[in-house]
GROMACS .gro file of C-alpha atoms in nm:
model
  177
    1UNK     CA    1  -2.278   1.386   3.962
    2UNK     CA    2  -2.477   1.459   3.677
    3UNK     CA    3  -2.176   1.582   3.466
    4UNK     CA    4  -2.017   1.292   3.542
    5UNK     CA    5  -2.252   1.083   3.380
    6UNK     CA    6  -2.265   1.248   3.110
    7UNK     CA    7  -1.905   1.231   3.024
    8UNK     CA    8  -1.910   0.850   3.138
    9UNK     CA    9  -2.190   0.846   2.844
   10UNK     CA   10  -1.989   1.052   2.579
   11UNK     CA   11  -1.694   0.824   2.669
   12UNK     CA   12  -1.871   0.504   2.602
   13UNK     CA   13  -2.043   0.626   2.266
   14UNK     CA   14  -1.709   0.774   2.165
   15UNK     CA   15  -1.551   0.388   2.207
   16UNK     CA   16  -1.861   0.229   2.055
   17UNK     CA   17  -1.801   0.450   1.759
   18UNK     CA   18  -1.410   0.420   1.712
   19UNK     CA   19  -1.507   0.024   1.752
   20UNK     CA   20  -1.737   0.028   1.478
   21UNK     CA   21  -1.513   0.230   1.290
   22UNK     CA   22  -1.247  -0.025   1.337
   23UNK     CA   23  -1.475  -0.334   1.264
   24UNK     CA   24  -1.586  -0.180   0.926
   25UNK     CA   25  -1.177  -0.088   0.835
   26UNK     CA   26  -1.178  -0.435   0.851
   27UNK     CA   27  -1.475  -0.550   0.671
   28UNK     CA   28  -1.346  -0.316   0.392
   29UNK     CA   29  -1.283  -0.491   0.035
   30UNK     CA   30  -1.079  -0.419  -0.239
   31UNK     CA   31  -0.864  -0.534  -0.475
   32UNK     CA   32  -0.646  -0.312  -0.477
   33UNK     CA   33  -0.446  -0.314  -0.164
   34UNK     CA   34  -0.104  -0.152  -0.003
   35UNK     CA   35   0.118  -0.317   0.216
   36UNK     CA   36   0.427  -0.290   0.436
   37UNK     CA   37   0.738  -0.479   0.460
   38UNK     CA   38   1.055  -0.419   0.674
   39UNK     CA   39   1.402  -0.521   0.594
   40UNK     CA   40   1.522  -0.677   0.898
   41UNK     CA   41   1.221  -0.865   0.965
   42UNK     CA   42   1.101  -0.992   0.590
   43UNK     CA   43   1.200  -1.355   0.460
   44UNK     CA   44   1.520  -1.373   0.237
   45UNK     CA   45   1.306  -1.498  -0.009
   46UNK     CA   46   1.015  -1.264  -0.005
   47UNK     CA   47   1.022  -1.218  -0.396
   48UNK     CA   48   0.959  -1.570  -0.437
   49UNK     CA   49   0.716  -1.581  -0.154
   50UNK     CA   50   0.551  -1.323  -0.334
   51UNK     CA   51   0.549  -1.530  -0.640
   52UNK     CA   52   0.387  -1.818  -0.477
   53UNK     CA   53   0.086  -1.614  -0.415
   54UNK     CA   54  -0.017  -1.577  -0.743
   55UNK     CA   55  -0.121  -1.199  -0.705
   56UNK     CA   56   0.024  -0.934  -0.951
   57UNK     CA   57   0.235  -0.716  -0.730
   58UNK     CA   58   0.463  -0.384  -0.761
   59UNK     CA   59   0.735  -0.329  -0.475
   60UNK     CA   60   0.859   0.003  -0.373
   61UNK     CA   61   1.283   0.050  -0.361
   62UNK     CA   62   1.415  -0.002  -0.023
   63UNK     CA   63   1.327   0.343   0.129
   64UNK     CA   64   1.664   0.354   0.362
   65UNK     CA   65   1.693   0.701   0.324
   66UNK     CA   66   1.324   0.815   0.493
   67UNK     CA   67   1.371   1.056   0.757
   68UNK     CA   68   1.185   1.034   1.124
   69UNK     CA   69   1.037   1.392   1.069
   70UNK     CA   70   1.009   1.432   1.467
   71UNK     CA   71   1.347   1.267   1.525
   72UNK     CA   72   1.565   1.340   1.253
   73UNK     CA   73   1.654   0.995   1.271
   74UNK     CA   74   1.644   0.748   0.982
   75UNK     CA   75   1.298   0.538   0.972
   76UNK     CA   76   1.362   0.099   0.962
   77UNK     CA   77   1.449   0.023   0.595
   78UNK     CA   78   1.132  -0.055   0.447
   79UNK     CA   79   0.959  -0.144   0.127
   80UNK     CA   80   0.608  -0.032   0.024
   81UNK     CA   81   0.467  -0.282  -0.171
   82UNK     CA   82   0.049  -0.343  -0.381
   83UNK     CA   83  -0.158  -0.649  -0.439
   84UNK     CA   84  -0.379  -0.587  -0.773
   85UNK     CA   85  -0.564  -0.892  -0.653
   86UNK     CA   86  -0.892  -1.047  -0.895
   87UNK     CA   87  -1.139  -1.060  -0.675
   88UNK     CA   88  -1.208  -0.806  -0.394
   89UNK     CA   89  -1.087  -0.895  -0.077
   90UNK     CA   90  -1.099  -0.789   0.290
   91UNK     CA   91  -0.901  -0.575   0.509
   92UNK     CA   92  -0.864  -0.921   0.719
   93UNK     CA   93  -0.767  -1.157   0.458
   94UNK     CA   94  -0.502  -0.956   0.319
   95UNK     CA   95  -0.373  -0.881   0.656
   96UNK     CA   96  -0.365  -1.194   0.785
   97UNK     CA   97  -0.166  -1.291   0.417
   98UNK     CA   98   0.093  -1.061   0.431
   99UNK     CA   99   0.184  -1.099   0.783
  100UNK     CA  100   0.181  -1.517   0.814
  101UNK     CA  101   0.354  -1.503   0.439
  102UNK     CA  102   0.593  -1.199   0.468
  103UNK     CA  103   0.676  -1.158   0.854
  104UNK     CA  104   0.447  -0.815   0.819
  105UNK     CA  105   0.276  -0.541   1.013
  106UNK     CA  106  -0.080  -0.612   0.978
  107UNK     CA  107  -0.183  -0.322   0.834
  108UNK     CA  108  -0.293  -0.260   0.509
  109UNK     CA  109  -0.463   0.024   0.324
  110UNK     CA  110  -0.710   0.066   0.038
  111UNK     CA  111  -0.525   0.203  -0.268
  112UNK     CA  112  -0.700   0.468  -0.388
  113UNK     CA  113  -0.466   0.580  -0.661
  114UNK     CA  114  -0.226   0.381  -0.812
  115UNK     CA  115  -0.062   0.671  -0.957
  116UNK     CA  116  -0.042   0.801  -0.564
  117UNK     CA  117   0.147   0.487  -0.524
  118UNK     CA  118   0.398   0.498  -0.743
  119UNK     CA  119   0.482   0.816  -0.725
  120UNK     CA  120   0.533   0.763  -0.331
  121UNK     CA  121   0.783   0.460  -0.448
  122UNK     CA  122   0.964   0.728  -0.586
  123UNK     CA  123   0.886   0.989  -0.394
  124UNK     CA  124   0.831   1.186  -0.768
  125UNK     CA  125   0.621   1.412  -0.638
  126UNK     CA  126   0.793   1.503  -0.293
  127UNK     CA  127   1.125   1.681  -0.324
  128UNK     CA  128   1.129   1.749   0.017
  129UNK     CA  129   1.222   1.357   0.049
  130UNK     CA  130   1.509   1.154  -0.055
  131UNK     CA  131   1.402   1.021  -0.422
  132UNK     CA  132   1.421   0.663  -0.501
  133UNK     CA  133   1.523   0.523  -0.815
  134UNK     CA  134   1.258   0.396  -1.072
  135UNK     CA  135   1.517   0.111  -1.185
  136UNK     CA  136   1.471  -0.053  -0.818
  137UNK     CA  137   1.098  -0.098  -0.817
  138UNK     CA  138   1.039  -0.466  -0.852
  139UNK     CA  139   0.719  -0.677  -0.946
  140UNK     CA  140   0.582  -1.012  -0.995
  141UNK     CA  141   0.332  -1.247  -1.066
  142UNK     CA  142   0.263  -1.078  -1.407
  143UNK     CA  143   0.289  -0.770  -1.326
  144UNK     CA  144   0.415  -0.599  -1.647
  145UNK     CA  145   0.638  -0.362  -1.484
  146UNK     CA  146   0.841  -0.290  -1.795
  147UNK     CA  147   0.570  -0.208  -2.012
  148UNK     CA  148   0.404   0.024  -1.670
  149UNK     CA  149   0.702   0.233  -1.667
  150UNK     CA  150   0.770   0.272  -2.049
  151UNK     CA  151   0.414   0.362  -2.101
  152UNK     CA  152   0.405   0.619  -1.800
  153UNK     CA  153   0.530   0.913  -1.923
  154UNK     CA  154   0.409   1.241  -1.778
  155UNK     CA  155   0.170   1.328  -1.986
  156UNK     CA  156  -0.004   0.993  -1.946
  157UNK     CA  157   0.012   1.053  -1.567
  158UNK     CA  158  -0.135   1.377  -1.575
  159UNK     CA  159  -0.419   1.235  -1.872
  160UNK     CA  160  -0.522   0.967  -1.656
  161UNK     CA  161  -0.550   1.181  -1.349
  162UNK     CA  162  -0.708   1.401  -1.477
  163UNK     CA  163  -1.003   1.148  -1.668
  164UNK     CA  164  -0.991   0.968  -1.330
  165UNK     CA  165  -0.921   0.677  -1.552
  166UNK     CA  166  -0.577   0.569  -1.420
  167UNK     CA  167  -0.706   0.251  -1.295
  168UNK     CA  168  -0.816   0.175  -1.632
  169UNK     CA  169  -0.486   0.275  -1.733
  170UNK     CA  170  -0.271   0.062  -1.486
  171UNK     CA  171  -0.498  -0.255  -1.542
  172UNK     CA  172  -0.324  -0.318  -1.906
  173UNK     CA  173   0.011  -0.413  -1.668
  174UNK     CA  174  -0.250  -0.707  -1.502
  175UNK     CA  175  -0.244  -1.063  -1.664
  176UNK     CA  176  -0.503  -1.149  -1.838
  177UNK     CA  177  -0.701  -1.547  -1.748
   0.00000   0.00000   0.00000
């Protein structure tokens, strides 16, 4: 009886701690944030949804070519897209955004590394994975893509990695107010 208890007790603290866990994911701000969106279930329009918002954004290619690694089936057509929002912003708000704007799952991540990110756009850095062409990322809002992508040559990539400055780096591409 007394083990019982016990485990009833290490069952409820484990819950109370994955629900705090959960509750502080979403009290999480940024302004810097990754999204999802899925071909078959995204607006038409989503570029000019995207526009409407006002927020500099970057868009992955479609990945169509991702693998299930358990299945060996291809994953939904999907597009990884980031917000380089002004202010920072909670996990909340920007869920709540993408999926009443863009038909979206809900969740959204923290970028920690905008190089990480475009990189897995491409998949540049994973040649166990299909790449993705550079000439299909898309952006908006004023997001400089043109200027990104001229300027980020390798040794940039690996200078700003290295400094831990590539946030610095990436915010010339931002419009300026």
């Amino acid at each position: 009886m007394k083990k019982l208890r016990k485990n009833k007790s290490i069952l409820l603290i484990n819950r109370k701690v994955i629900s705090i866990m959960k509750q502080k994911k979403k009290e999480q701000r940024s302004n810097k944030w990754a999204f999802l969106i899925y071909q078959e279930s995204v607006p038409e329009d989503y570029l000019n949804l995207l526009e409407e918002l006002h927020v500099p954004f970057i868009l992955s290619p479609w990945h169509d070519k991702d693998v299930n690694r358990t299945t060996g089936e291809f994953k939904k057509p999907h597009k990884h897209g980031v917000f380089f929002f002004e202010s920072l912003k909670s996990y909340s708000q920007v869920s709540e955004l993408i999926s009443d704007k863009l038909n979206s799952p809900e969740h959204v991540e923290v970028v920690m590394s905008p190089k990480g990110m475009y990189d897995y756009f491409t998949h540049a850095e994973n040649p166990e994975k299909s790449p993705y062409n550079i000439e299909d990322i898309e952006s908006g809002a004023g997001f400089e893509l043109d200027k990104f992508l001229a300027e980020n040559n390798e040794d940039l990539l690996n200078q700003g990695s290295r400094n831990g400055n590539f946030s610095a780096l990436i915010t010339k591409y931002l419009p300026t107010h």
